[in-house]
C-alpha cells in the first residue's frame, strides 16, 4: 500500500463531509499565490465549474491598472 500523508487524508475527509452535507449548495475554491488570485464556483452535483475568475484575466488586469 502507498502511504498517504496527513494533508491528503484531511482533504479527502473534508470533501466527503462536504458532499454529504452540501448537496444543494455550490462550492467555492480560492487559490492564492504571491502574484495572482483565482476563484471558482463549482456544482458538485453535475461536477462542473459554473464560474471562474482570475487576476491574470485581461478584464481584471485593466481595472486594477
Tab-separated table of C-alpha atoms in Angstrom:
chain	number	residue	atom	x	y	z
A	1	UNK	CA	0.000	0.000	0.000
A	2	UNK	CA	1.068	3.512	-0.685
A	3	UNK	CA	1.473	5.801	2.317
A	4	UNK	CA	-0.880	8.799	2.231
A	5	UNK	CA	0.228	11.947	4.025
A	6	UNK	CA	-1.961	13.778	6.526
A	7	UNK	CA	-2.694	16.700	4.201
A	8	UNK	CA	-4.206	14.396	1.589
A	9	UNK	CA	-6.190	12.498	4.228
A	10	UNK	CA	-7.639	15.758	5.566
A	11	UNK	CA	-8.587	16.921	2.061
A	12	UNK	CA	-10.373	13.630	1.325
A	13	UNK	CA	-12.163	13.697	4.693
A	14	UNK	CA	-13.338	17.289	4.201
A	15	UNK	CA	-14.565	16.639	0.661
A	16	UNK	CA	-16.535	13.611	1.854
A	17	UNK	CA	-18.208	15.673	4.590
A	18	UNK	CA	-18.985	18.461	2.131
A	19	UNK	CA	-20.636	16.037	-0.296
A	20	UNK	CA	-22.866	14.622	2.438
A	21	UNK	CA	-23.951	17.968	3.900
A	22	UNK	CA	-23.980	20.386	0.971
A	23	UNK	CA	-25.849	18.570	-1.758
A	24	UNK	CA	-27.935	21.618	-2.698
A	25	UNK	CA	-25.148	24.200	-2.439
A	26	UNK	CA	-22.312	25.257	-4.675
A	27	UNK	CA	-18.677	25.057	-3.614
A	28	UNK	CA	-16.212	27.910	-3.979
A	29	UNK	CA	-12.493	27.375	-4.260
A	30	UNK	CA	-9.918	30.111	-3.944
A	31	UNK	CA	-6.269	29.754	-4.936
A	32	UNK	CA	-3.775	32.376	-3.942
A	33	UNK	CA	-0.157	32.789	-4.924
A	34	UNK	CA	2.265	35.629	-4.315
A	35	UNK	CA	1.283	37.391	-7.552
A	36	UNK	CA	-2.152	36.085	-8.541
A	37	UNK	CA	-5.557	35.149	-7.173
A	38	UNK	CA	-8.169	32.872	-8.716
A	39	UNK	CA	-11.606	31.635	-7.662
A	40	UNK	CA	-14.104	29.095	-8.963
A	41	UNK	CA	-17.712	28.231	-8.175
A	42	UNK	CA	-18.288	24.513	-8.621
A	43	UNK	CA	-21.503	22.484	-8.783
A	44	UNK	CA	-20.685	19.120	-7.208
A	45	UNK	CA	-23.933	17.519	-8.341
A	46	UNK	CA	-23.194	17.918	-12.038
A	47	UNK	CA	-19.402	18.069	-11.466
A	48	UNK	CA	-18.978	21.260	-13.482
A	49	UNK	CA	-17.338	24.610	-12.926
A	50	UNK	CA	-20.003	27.299	-13.226
A	51	UNK	CA	-17.894	30.459	-12.959
A	52	UNK	CA	-14.202	31.153	-12.719
A	53	UNK	CA	-12.244	34.352	-12.304
A	54	UNK	CA	-8.568	35.091	-12.057
A	55	UNK	CA	-6.390	38.132	-11.588
A	56	UNK	CA	-4.481	37.042	-14.697
A	57	UNK	CA	-7.512	37.696	-16.929
A	58	UNK	CA	-7.329	40.715	-19.201
A	59	UNK	CA	-10.511	42.461	-17.953
A	60	UNK	CA	-9.492	42.342	-14.309
A	61	UNK	CA	-5.930	43.435	-15.050
A	62	UNK	CA	-7.163	46.535	-16.896
A	63	UNK	CA	-9.465	47.522	-13.997
A	64	UNK	CA	-6.632	47.351	-11.473
A	65	UNK	CA	-4.136	49.253	-13.600
